[in-house]
Amino acid sequence: MFDEIRFNKIERLPKYLFAQINDIKMAKRRAGEDVIDFSMGNPDGPAPKHVIEKLIESAKKPKNHRYSVSKGIYKLRVAICNWYERRYGVVLDPESEAVATMGSKEGYVHLVQAITNFGDVAIVPDPTYPIHSYAFILAGGSVQKMKLPYDENYEVNEEEFFKNLYKALNDAFPKPKFLVVNFPHNPSTATVSLEFYKELVKVAKKERFYIISDIAYADLTYDGYKTPSILEVEGAKDIAVESFTLSKSYNMAGWRVGFVVGNKKLVGALQKIKSWIDYGMFTPIQVAATVALNGPQDCVEEIRQKYKKRRDVLIESFSRAGWEIKKPKATMFVWAKIPKEFEKIGSLEFSKKLLTEAKVAVSPGIGFGEYGENYVRIALIENEKRIRQAARNIKKFLKEAKE
Ligand SMILES: Cc1ncc(COP(=O)(O)O)c(C=O)c1O
């Protein structure tokens, strides 16, 4: 019925590639098989106890059940600004340079809705967390991709990055208005230095585009690496915003709390669109989030240590199983080149095979863009015992594949 009535925006969204892996995984589970699931970046631990207690205490107060504030309660915005100052020495105004969001994904999508004119172009490095591109498609814009160059140790090759960026700027029409960066990077785990951001801010000012930086994995860093913020660069606020989330650092993914800070024009646009769309997160969640940001940070350190341990166990046990992978310096992922003998079938078929034959679910790199091909993303969301079990299954799978 009504076949002539089309929903163009929705039709511009492709079928979720990961659905193919999900379907196999669910069928296996229904058949009673045990699948070791590394396919989604969904943290498996509880939120910190003191944060949960604050949520309960706050939920008992009737006044907290009213509509909240769409840009976030003032105390939360102050906590966000203090977090930036403590961590990065960046001073922000809680009224005009900070907005609390329902997770960073909601903030990002609505920011892009607010600032994209029909036909605008954004540059998004490939591979990418899919919504970083599709938010622009949904908003009626388009995406100029550029290859994200990184070396064996997942460090961005900065010279190459700027070469690719200039090429993207030259290739695109109309001239791109936005660039999205996300370091530490999902899915590749790639990292950058503060020097990189200094250069990037210079280029953005010269070429006249805004930068949206996503540092969702800022706390999950290892072996001495520390995540820089683009806002540490003098004058970055003129052209950049940055988002962060409590999902990963505090195991609060289901709570949906994040924020966007920086450039007043962009933050103001997001505050305005949010005031039309929502009434803000449930106040007790905002109060508890304030406590998470202001309170003791040993919970973050525990979470970081947990992922580090899992990373080490995975790299070591998979290597003994015959799958050599380089250690990432950040995120809750391992970005693994698929074993040589499977290169010709590509990451999607390899992931299906791994799931069907070894009962190990991973995300095929191609799902993150064409330059994600030949890799898979392994999320560190299973415990050490199950990581070792996965390694045993993979050892058998690789041995049988060779025979
Ligand atoms: C790079 C990146 N940004 C943002 C998000 C979204 O996080 P949330 O909406 O829970 O804050 C994710 C989640 O996996 C992510 O990988």
Tab-separated table of C-alpha atoms and ligand atoms in Angstrom:
chain	number	residue	atom	x	y	z
A	1	MET	CA	0.000	0.000	0.000
A	2	PHE	CA	1.080	3.601	-0.673
A	3	ASP	CA	4.077	2.322	-2.646
A	4	GLU	CA	4.549	5.746	-4.193
A	5	ILE	CA	5.211	7.269	-0.771
A	6	ARG	CA	8.920	6.842	-0.094
A	7	PHE	CA	11.014	7.643	2.959
A	8	ASN	CA	14.167	8.895	1.280
A	9	LYS	CA	16.179	9.512	4.427
A	10	ILE	CA	15.662	6.016	5.723
A	11	GLU	CA	16.374	4.570	2.297
A	12	ARG	CA	19.765	6.315	2.351
A	13	LEU	CA	20.725	4.215	5.380
A	14	PRO	CA	22.178	0.875	4.274
A	15	LYS	CA	21.229	-2.436	5.803
A	16	TYR	CA	23.303	-2.848	8.914
A	17	LEU	CA	26.162	-5.094	7.828
A	18	PHE	CA	26.673	-6.397	11.332
A	19	ALA	CA	23.117	-7.778	11.211
A	20	GLN	CA	24.435	-10.733	9.207
A	21	ILE	CA	26.742	-11.680	12.071
A	22	ASN	CA	23.994	-11.025	14.626
A	23	ASP	CA	21.564	-13.317	12.814
A	24	ILE	CA	24.023	-16.233	12.858
A	25	LYS	CA	24.874	-15.519	16.488
A	26	MET	CA	21.226	-15.517	17.562
A	27	ALA	CA	20.471	-18.709	15.618
A	28	LYS	CA	23.384	-20.447	17.322
A	29	ARG	CA	22.275	-19.260	20.743
A	30	ARG	CA	18.740	-20.449	20.106
A	31	ALA	CA	20.190	-23.844	19.206
A	32	GLY	CA	21.823	-23.879	22.654
A	33	GLU	CA	25.390	-23.260	21.458
A	34	ASP	CA	27.792	-21.152	23.487
A	35	VAL	CA	29.026	-18.224	21.399
A	36	ILE	CA	31.944	-16.170	22.707
A	37	ASP	CA	30.854	-12.700	21.730
A	38	PHE	CA	33.431	-10.014	20.974
A	39	SER	CA	31.231	-8.275	18.436
A	40	MET	CA	29.868	-5.195	20.188
A	41	GLY	CA	31.547	-2.450	22.223
A	42	ASN	CA	29.041	-2.924	25.015
A	43	PRO	CA	30.762	-2.713	28.429
A	44	ASP	CA	30.014	-5.776	30.590
A	45	GLY	CA	30.684	-4.436	34.112
A	46	PRO	CA	28.471	-2.566	36.600
A	47	ALA	CA	28.450	1.204	37.102
A	48	PRO	CA	30.370	2.358	40.230
A	49	LYS	CA	28.555	1.613	43.496
A	50	HIS	CA	28.572	5.207	44.771
A	51	VAL	CA	27.034	6.395	41.493
A	52	ILE	CA	24.221	3.834	41.718
A	53	GLU	CA	23.580	4.848	45.341
A	54	LYS	CA	23.308	8.499	44.310
A	55	LEU	CA	20.843	7.554	41.577
A	56	ILE	CA	18.636	5.732	44.100
A	57	GLU	CA	18.807	8.555	46.646
A	58	SER	CA	17.971	11.130	44.003
A	59	ALA	CA	15.159	9.043	42.496
A	60	LYS	CA	13.390	9.103	45.872
A	61	LYS	CA	12.890	12.871	45.681
A	62	PRO	CA	9.558	13.787	44.005
A	63	LYS	CA	10.904	17.053	42.575
A	64	ASN	CA	13.386	15.069	40.524
A	65	HIS	CA	10.560	13.389	38.605
A	66	ARG	CA	9.552	16.553	36.801
A	67	TYR	CA	10.811	17.488	33.333
A	68	SER	CA	14.505	18.214	33.557
A	69	VAL	CA	16.693	20.692	31.627
A	70	SER	CA	17.362	19.774	27.998
A	71	LYS	CA	20.950	21.068	27.957
A	72	GLY	CA	21.686	19.368	31.303
A	73	ILE	CA	21.268	20.574	34.881
A	74	TYR	CA	23.673	23.362	35.828
A	75	LYS	CA	25.599	21.222	38.347
A	76	LEU	CA	26.309	18.591	35.711
A	77	ARG	CA	27.527	21.217	33.243
A	78	VAL	CA	29.808	22.636	35.946
A	79	ALA	CA	31.119	19.097	36.664
A	80	ILE	CA	31.801	18.646	32.940
A	81	CYS	CA	33.747	21.913	32.783
A	82	ASN	CA	35.705	21.042	35.943
A	83	TRP	CA	36.558	17.636	34.456
A	84	TYR	CA	38.062	19.415	31.429
A	85	GLU	CA	39.977	21.876	33.549
A	86	ARG	CA	41.392	19.204	35.881
A	87	ARG	CA	42.323	16.913	33.086
A	88	TYR	CA	43.363	19.202	30.260
A	89	GLY	CA	43.738	22.660	31.802
A	90	VAL	CA	40.949	23.819	29.473
A	91	VAL	CA	38.596	26.448	30.911
A	92	LEU	CA	35.000	26.283	29.668
A	93	ASP	CA	31.850	28.253	30.408
A	94	PRO	CA	29.085	25.911	31.639
A	95	GLU	CA	26.371	28.131	30.134
A	96	SER	CA	27.622	28.599	26.608
A	97	GLU	CA	30.347	26.023	26.034
A	98	ALA	CA	28.926	22.788	27.477
A	99	VAL	CA	25.852	20.671	26.886
A	100	ALA	CA	24.956	17.339	28.483
A	101	THR	CA	23.662	14.730	26.060
A	102	MET	CA	21.907	11.349	26.196
A	103	GLY	CA	25.111	9.487	25.496
A	104	SER	CA	27.545	10.966	23.020
A	105	LYS	CA	25.775	9.326	20.066
A	106	GLU	CA	22.571	11.310	20.601
A	107	GLY	CA	24.613	14.488	21.072
A	108	TYR	CA	26.540	13.863	17.886
A	109	VAL	CA	23.509	13.066	15.734
A	110	HIS	CA	21.576	16.094	16.943
A	111	LEU	CA	24.605	18.356	16.579
A	112	VAL	CA	24.944	17.237	12.975
A	113	GLN	CA	21.179	17.732	12.423
A	114	ALA	CA	21.495	21.245	13.796
A	115	ILE	CA	24.493	22.391	11.757
A	116	THR	CA	24.133	20.625	8.402
A	117	ASN	CA	22.498	22.461	5.527
A	118	PHE	CA	21.093	20.396	2.685
A	119	GLY	CA	24.030	19.364	0.465
A	120	ASP	CA	26.790	20.207	2.967
A	121	VAL	CA	29.870	18.012	2.879
A	122	ALA	CA	31.724	16.541	5.858
A	123	ILE	CA	35.053	14.731	5.732
A	124	VAL	CA	35.034	11.500	7.713
A	125	PRO	CA	38.126	9.274	7.834
A	126	ASP	CA	37.546	5.647	6.792
A	127	PRO	CA	37.225	3.200	8.563
A	128	THR	CA	34.777	4.827	10.928
A	129	TYR	CA	32.262	4.287	13.685
A	130	PRO	CA	29.302	4.141	11.267
A	131	ILE	CA	27.185	6.948	12.729
A	132	HIS	CA	30.055	9.396	12.235
A	133	SER	CA	29.224	9.252	8.523
A	134	TYR	CA	25.560	8.415	8.552
A	135	ALA	CA	24.585	11.317	10.818
A	136	PHE	CA	25.441	13.576	7.858
A	137	ILE	CA	23.513	11.398	5.422
A	138	LEU	CA	20.481	11.494	7.737
A	139	ALA	CA	20.790	15.273	7.966
A	140	GLY	CA	20.672	15.667	4.177
A	141	GLY	CA	24.398	16.229	3.757
A	142	SER	CA	27.026	14.036	2.206
A	143	VAL	CA	30.366	12.556	3.174
A	144	GLN	CA	33.762	12.872	1.536
A	145	LYS	CA	35.792	10.017	2.846
A	146	MET	CA	39.530	9.891	3.288
A	147	LYS	CA	41.676	6.930	4.205
A	148	LEU	CA	42.813	6.943	7.820
A	149	PRO	CA	46.534	6.147	7.675
A	150	TYR	CA	48.150	4.414	10.658
A	151	ASP	CA	51.258	2.323	11.174
A	152	GLU	CA	51.803	-1.168	12.599
A	153	ASN	CA	51.469	0.157	16.135
A	154	TYR	CA	48.197	1.890	15.306
A	155	GLU	CA	49.734	5.359	15.484
A	156	VAL	CA	48.307	7.754	12.939
A	157	ASN	CA	50.828	8.578	10.231
A	158	GLU	CA	50.395	12.305	10.594
A	159	GLU	CA	52.122	13.343	7.382
A	160	GLU	CA	49.990	10.940	5.392
A	161	PHE	CA	46.862	12.095	7.247
A	162	PHE	CA	47.330	15.694	6.126
A	163	LYS	CA	48.089	14.575	2.576
A	164	ASN	CA	44.828	12.606	2.531
A	165	LEU	CA	42.972	15.479	4.170
A	166	TYR	CA	44.110	17.969	1.514
A	167	LYS	CA	43.160	15.516	-1.198
A	168	ALA	CA	39.691	15.143	0.329
A	169	LEU	CA	39.372	18.937	0.573
A	170	ASN	CA	40.282	19.261	-3.091
A	171	ASP	CA	38.131	16.376	-4.307
A	172	ALA	CA	34.951	17.423	-2.527
A	173	PHE	CA	32.281	19.693	-3.923
A	174	PRO	CA	30.989	21.881	-2.399
A	175	LYS	CA	33.873	22.698	-0.087
A	176	PRO	CA	33.643	20.609	3.124
A	177	LYS	CA	32.383	22.455	6.190
A	178	PHE	CA	33.166	19.783	8.751
A	179	LEU	CA	35.800	17.202	9.667
A	180	VAL	CA	35.142	14.408	12.154
A	181	VAL	CA	38.018	13.003	14.188
A	182	ASN	CA	37.892	10.257	16.791
A	183	PHE	CA	41.098	9.381	18.635
A	184	PRO	CA	41.600	6.900	20.241
A	185	HIS	CA	39.768	5.542	17.250
A	186	ASN	CA	36.932	3.095	16.893
A	187	PRO	CA	37.457	0.646	15.217
A	188	SER	CA	41.193	0.878	14.453
A	189	THR	CA	42.329	1.947	17.983
A	190	ALA	CA	44.564	4.532	16.243
A	191	THR	CA	46.016	7.302	18.380
A	192	VAL	CA	47.410	10.790	17.763
A	193	SER	CA	49.644	13.295	19.550
A	194	LEU	CA	48.839	16.814	20.706
A	195	GLU	CA	51.152	18.045	17.910
A	196	PHE	CA	48.726	16.483	15.438
A	197	TYR	CA	45.870	18.583	16.814
A	198	LYS	CA	48.013	21.737	16.676
A	199	GLU	CA	48.524	21.208	12.977
A	200	LEU	CA	44.892	20.228	12.457
A	201	VAL	CA	43.596	23.409	14.087
A	202	LYS	CA	45.903	25.448	11.833
A	203	VAL	CA	44.642	23.679	8.719
A	204	ALA	CA	40.986	24.034	9.779
A	205	LYS	CA	41.386	27.778	10.294
A	206	LYS	CA	43.139	28.197	6.962
A	207	GLU	CA	40.704	26.035	4.995
A	208	ARG	CA	37.682	27.199	6.985
A	209	PHE	CA	36.004	24.060	8.327
A	210	TYR	CA	34.767	23.040	11.763
A	211	ILE	CA	36.151	20.017	13.609
A	212	ILE	CA	34.046	17.597	15.630
A	213	SER	CA	36.264	15.478	17.882
A	214	ASP	CA	34.986	12.373	19.680
A	215	ILE	CA	37.101	11.146	22.604
A	216	ALA	CA	34.781	8.390	23.861
A	217	TYR	CA	37.807	6.203	24.699
A	218	ALA	CA	39.911	8.933	26.341
A	219	ASP	CA	40.337	6.991	29.592
A	220	LEU	CA	41.059	3.592	28.078
A	221	THR	CA	44.754	3.988	27.301
A	222	TYR	CA	47.718	1.760	28.080
A	223	ASP	CA	51.506	1.539	28.190
A	224	GLY	CA	51.950	5.210	29.062
A	225	TYR	CA	49.823	6.705	26.286
A	226	LYS	CA	47.556	9.588	27.345
A	227	THR	CA	44.715	10.896	25.186
A	228	PRO	CA	45.174	14.533	24.174
A	229	SER	CA	42.187	16.837	23.695
A	230	ILE	CA	41.937	19.088	20.658
A	231	LEU	CA	40.760	21.823	23.038
A	232	GLU	CA	44.236	21.934	24.602
A	233	VAL	CA	45.368	23.726	21.462
A	234	GLU	CA	45.232	27.484	21.832
A	235	GLY	CA	42.372	28.917	19.820
A	236	ALA	CA	40.830	25.481	19.151
A	237	LYS	CA	37.527	26.660	20.571
A	238	ASP	CA	37.203	28.961	17.557
A	239	ILE	CA	36.599	25.971	15.318
A	240	ALA	CA	36.180	22.776	17.363
A	241	VAL	CA	33.867	20.885	19.648
A	242	GLU	CA	34.649	17.677	21.462
A	243	SER	CA	32.407	14.960	22.883
A	244	PHE	CA	32.941	12.504	25.710
A	245	THR	CA	30.777	9.846	27.326
A	246	LEU	CA	30.344	8.138	30.680
A	247	SER	CA	29.479	4.895	28.850
A	248	LYS	CA	32.991	3.466	28.694
A	249	SER	CA	34.946	5.100	31.535
A	250	TYR	CA	32.267	4.418	34.151
A	251	ASN	CA	30.450	1.361	32.706
A	252	MET	CA	27.350	3.532	32.271
A	253	ALA	CA	26.473	2.714	28.652
A	254	GLY	CA	22.798	2.022	29.380
A	255	TRP	CA	22.426	5.213	31.406
A	256	ARG	CA	22.917	7.368	28.303
A	257	VAL	CA	25.059	10.224	29.566
A	258	GLY	CA	27.635	12.150	27.580
A	259	PHE	CA	28.479	15.713	26.668
A	260	VAL	CA	29.683	18.094	23.991
A	261	VAL	CA	31.903	21.080	24.787
A	262	GLY	CA	33.845	23.798	22.996
A	263	ASN	CA	32.864	26.189	20.226
A	264	LYS	CA	29.970	28.411	21.313
A	265	LYS	CA	28.264	28.507	17.935
A	266	LEU	CA	28.140	24.709	17.654
A	267	VAL	CA	27.336	24.104	21.325
A	268	GLY	CA	24.622	26.781	21.081
A	269	ALA	CA	23.147	25.080	18.011
A	270	LEU	CA	23.031	21.768	19.868
A	271	GLN	CA	21.494	23.363	22.962
A	272	LYS	CA	18.852	24.977	20.794
A	273	ILE	CA	17.897	21.870	18.811
A	274	LYS	CA	17.780	19.818	22.012
A	275	SER	CA	15.459	22.350	23.616
A	276	TRP	CA	13.017	21.662	20.768
A	277	ILE	CA	13.434	17.897	20.801
A	278	ASP	CA	13.724	16.760	24.419
A	279	TYR	CA	13.311	17.797	28.051
A	280	GLY	CA	16.629	16.430	29.224
A	281	MET	CA	17.730	13.208	30.846
A	282	PHE	CA	15.914	11.985	33.966
A	283	THR	CA	17.281	14.316	36.680
A	284	PRO	CA	18.516	11.507	39.023
A	285	ILE	CA	20.692	10.218	36.161
A	286	GLN	CA	22.169	13.695	35.768
A	287	VAL	CA	22.773	14.002	39.514
A	288	ALA	CA	24.473	10.592	39.585
A	289	ALA	CA	26.549	11.514	36.513
A	290	THR	CA	27.688	14.665	38.339
A	291	VAL	CA	28.869	12.469	41.215
A	292	ALA	CA	30.680	10.152	38.773
A	293	LEU	CA	32.637	13.052	37.247
A	294	ASN	CA	33.340	14.869	40.526
A	295	GLY	CA	33.973	11.855	42.761
A	296	PRO	CA	36.857	9.446	43.254
A	297	GLN	CA	38.267	8.152	39.984
A	298	ASP	CA	39.620	4.786	41.150
A	299	CYS	CA	36.590	3.151	39.480
A	300	VAL	CA	37.884	4.428	36.132
A	301	GLU	CA	41.320	3.022	36.885
A	302	GLU	CA	39.795	-0.385	37.725
A	303	ILE	CA	37.905	-0.438	34.433
A	304	ARG	CA	41.049	0.556	32.548
A	305	GLN	CA	43.035	-2.213	34.234
A	306	LYS	CA	40.356	-4.757	33.390
A	307	TYR	CA	40.536	-3.961	29.674
A	308	LYS	CA	44.326	-3.877	29.760
A	309	LYS	CA	44.448	-7.344	31.318
A	310	ARG	CA	41.975	-8.682	28.753
A	311	ARG	CA	43.954	-7.104	25.932
A	312	ASP	CA	47.144	-8.780	27.145
A	313	VAL	CA	45.482	-12.181	27.607
A	314	LEU	CA	43.877	-11.964	24.180
A	315	ILE	CA	47.013	-10.944	22.299
A	316	GLU	CA	49.063	-13.607	24.063
A	317	SER	CA	46.569	-16.499	23.795
A	318	PHE	CA	45.558	-15.732	20.190
A	319	SER	CA	49.241	-15.571	19.262
A	320	ARG	CA	49.772	-19.052	20.740
A	321	ALA	CA	46.749	-20.170	18.734
A	322	GLY	CA	48.508	-18.966	15.572
A	323	TRP	CA	46.929	-15.532	15.135
A	324	GLU	CA	49.520	-12.757	15.589
A	325	ILE	CA	48.008	-9.381	16.459
A	326	LYS	CA	49.735	-6.119	17.423
A	327	LYS	CA	48.881	-4.637	20.818
A	328	PRO	CA	46.695	-1.543	20.715
A	329	LYS	CA	47.587	1.423	22.940
A	330	ALA	CA	43.994	2.421	23.598
A	331	THR	CA	40.239	1.662	23.507
A	332	MET	CA	38.346	-1.491	24.486
A	333	PHE	CA	39.066	-3.098	21.126
A	334	VAL	CA	41.694	-5.083	19.343
A	335	TRP	CA	41.899	-4.355	15.618
A	336	ALA	CA	43.221	-7.527	14.075
A	337	LYS	CA	44.419	-8.215	10.564
A	338	ILE	CA	42.710	-11.402	9.452
A	339	PRO	CA	45.076	-14.380	9.129
A	340	LYS	CA	46.849	-14.462	5.733
A	341	GLU	CA	45.115	-17.597	4.505
A	342	PHE	CA	41.718	-15.861	4.764
A	343	GLU	CA	42.600	-12.574	3.048
A	344	LYS	CA	41.048	-13.653	-0.214
A	345	ILE	CA	37.604	-14.230	1.324
A	346	GLY	CA	37.547	-10.844	3.080
A	347	SER	CA	36.520	-9.813	6.565
A	348	LEU	CA	32.783	-10.518	6.317
A	349	GLU	CA	33.150	-14.113	5.133
A	350	PHE	CA	36.009	-14.651	7.591
A	351	SER	CA	33.840	-13.388	10.468
A	352	LYS	CA	30.996	-15.683	9.430
A	353	LYS	CA	33.359	-18.649	9.265
A	354	LEU	CA	34.894	-17.826	12.633
A	355	LEU	CA	31.436	-17.678	14.139
A	356	THR	CA	30.110	-20.812	12.485
A	357	GLU	CA	33.182	-22.952	13.002
A	358	ALA	CA	34.898	-21.558	16.122
A	359	LYS	CA	31.838	-20.043	17.833
A	360	VAL	CA	33.638	-16.731	18.180
A	361	ALA	CA	31.801	-13.545	17.130
A	362	VAL	CA	33.769	-10.503	15.945
A	363	SER	CA	32.879	-7.466	13.799
A	364	PRO	CA	34.052	-7.566	10.173
A	365	GLY	CA	36.218	-4.566	9.311
A	366	ILE	CA	34.341	-3.907	6.087
A	367	GLY	CA	31.335	-2.891	8.214
A	368	PHE	CA	33.333	0.193	9.225
A	369	GLY	CA	34.153	1.238	5.656
A	370	GLU	CA	36.156	0.062	2.652
A	371	TYR	CA	39.500	0.704	4.366
A	372	GLY	CA	38.432	-1.541	7.230
A	373	GLU	CA	38.638	-4.543	4.908
A	374	ASN	CA	41.095	-7.289	5.881
A	375	TYR	CA	40.596	-6.507	9.566
A	376	VAL	CA	38.162	-7.538	12.263
A	377	ARG	CA	37.332	-5.671	15.445
A	378	ILE	CA	37.429	-7.692	18.638
A	379	ALA	CA	35.694	-5.994	21.604
A	380	LEU	CA	37.207	-6.821	24.986
A	381	ILE	CA	33.853	-7.550	26.611
A	382	GLU	CA	34.334	-11.215	27.538
A	383	ASN	CA	36.266	-12.235	30.659
A	384	GLU	CA	39.767	-13.730	30.634
A	385	LYS	CA	38.548	-17.310	30.980
A	386	ARG	CA	36.334	-16.950	27.940
A	387	ILE	CA	39.075	-15.195	26.000
A	388	ARG	CA	41.271	-18.260	26.608
A	389	GLN	CA	38.407	-20.526	25.534
A	390	ALA	CA	38.060	-18.466	22.338
A	391	ALA	CA	41.797	-18.923	21.725
A	392	ARG	CA	41.427	-22.716	22.046
A	393	ASN	CA	38.515	-22.715	19.585
A	394	ILE	CA	40.506	-20.536	17.173
A	395	LYS	CA	43.559	-22.780	17.394
A	396	LYS	CA	41.471	-25.757	16.302
A	397	PHE	CA	39.751	-23.681	13.597
A	398	LEU	CA	43.060	-22.440	12.135
A	399	LYS	CA	44.566	-25.917	12.224
A	400	GLU	CA	41.583	-27.397	10.368
A	401	ALA	CA	41.646	-24.533	7.852
A	402	LYS	CA	45.291	-25.300	7.042
A	403	GLU	CA	44.605	-28.985	6.476
B	1	LIG	C1	33.722	6.356	18.931
B	1	LIG	C2	32.427	6.269	19.647
B	1	LIG	N1	31.756	7.382	19.891
B	1	LIG	C3	30.585	7.364	20.518
B	1	LIG	C4	30.028	6.182	20.957
B	1	LIG	C5	28.673	6.224	21.583
B	1	LIG	O1	28.716	6.166	22.912
B	1	LIG	P1	27.530	6.668	23.819
B	1	LIG	O2	26.415	7.116	22.957
B	1	LIG	O3	27.169	5.510	24.666
B	1	LIG	O4	28.098	7.799	24.595
B	1	LIG	C6	30.691	4.980	20.741
B	1	LIG	C7	30.093	3.724	21.191
B	1	LIG	O5	30.511	2.646	20.931
B	1	LIG	C8	31.930	5.032	20.066
B	1	LIG	O6	32.598	3.921	19.786
